[in-house]
Amino acid sequence: MSKTAIQLPQPTTPAVVPKKKPYPFWLGGVAATIAASITHPLDLTKVRLQASGDKRMLESIKKTLRTAGVRGLFDGITGTWMRQMSYSMCRFWAYEESKKLIGATEKGAPAWKLGLAGSMAGGIAGFIGNPGEIVMVRLQGDFAKPPEKRFNYKHCFDALFRMVREEGASSLARGVGPNVFRAILMNASQLASYDFFKAELLKTPYFEDNIACHFTASFAAGTVATTICSPADVLKSRIMNASGPGSSSTMGAIRTAIQSEGPMFMFKGWVPAWMRLQPTTILIFLTLEQLKNLVDFTRSKGHDFV
């Protein structure tokens, strides 16, 4: 009688899932540049309301059209590009690195960790992007001033070189305190809240990881960010637009504004700020998500140059 060998099941080796290659660090900067270019007229109006005597958004837009035409709505756009490719590129990169550092990369990470990562990214980006921020604000606010008080910069690089030559290298740090503070608030409220809202929406049966989810999460994030950042945004614009000794004092700017306009000056320009930041936030995240999909598609075809 022959004996039949009993075949024991062989242990299976778990499949090794290759670690996903990170997205290019510059992706956020490109997405932000595209979005800011589209919404530039609203950003221009917001800065002019904050830094000048203009009282209403529509009045400010009409004034720009009357004095400079449609082209005037894109005054200072080179400053916007410089700002986005320095500040925004840095903040998106720093946010992802900060999430890795504090262990907030997994789905459903707690809100406080996302907020902390956003704050860390904002502090870094606000400092590094300060020169670009000054250039953008000055280029945008120039035509709202009387002719004799204008800077008359040709473009962003002319502004940068002339600031160093005429005001010294220290002028590049003008308003860095309020700018860093605003950047911390912005990234904690915009980047972190987008991730938070997106994760919460995906827990419901009504949303999938698609454009509808990205739109809804970015809409909520834009409203939160506008409200939280308005006071620091107003102070930043006024200080950066100032010139002359002693004009960069944060407390001095606050005292003067409260005496002449009352404490609600800190929310001056909230409506145009919301109208600018809301579509900008939506466009940034929709564009960023699509750029990520494009990178994934390109890599799936065997192209690893991105």
PDB file of C-alpha atoms in Angstrom, residues 22 95-105 117:
ATOM      1  CA  PRO A  22       6.827  62.015  -3.593  1.00  0.00           C
ATOM      2  CA  TYR A  95       3.794  71.648   4.783  1.00  0.00           C
ATOM      3  CA  GLU A  96       4.400  68.176   3.379  1.00  0.00           C
ATOM      4  CA  GLU A  97       7.776  67.936   5.111  1.00  0.00           C
ATOM      5  CA  SER A  98       6.277  69.146   8.404  1.00  0.00           C
ATOM      6  CA  LYS A  99       3.533  66.520   8.194  1.00  0.00           C
ATOM      7  CA  LYS A 100       6.197  63.837   7.812  1.00  0.00           C
ATOM      8  CA  LEU A 101       8.120  65.242  10.762  1.00  0.00           C
ATOM      9  CA  ILE A 102       5.186  65.160  13.209  1.00  0.00           C
ATOM     10  CA  GLY A 103       3.511  62.040  11.819  1.00  0.00           C
ATOM     11  CA  ALA A 104       0.488  63.606  10.148  1.00  0.00           C
ATOM     12  CA  THR A 105       0.768  61.969   6.733  1.00  0.00           C
ATOM     13  CA  ALA A 117       2.236  71.353  10.307  1.00  0.00           C
TER      14      ALA A 117
END
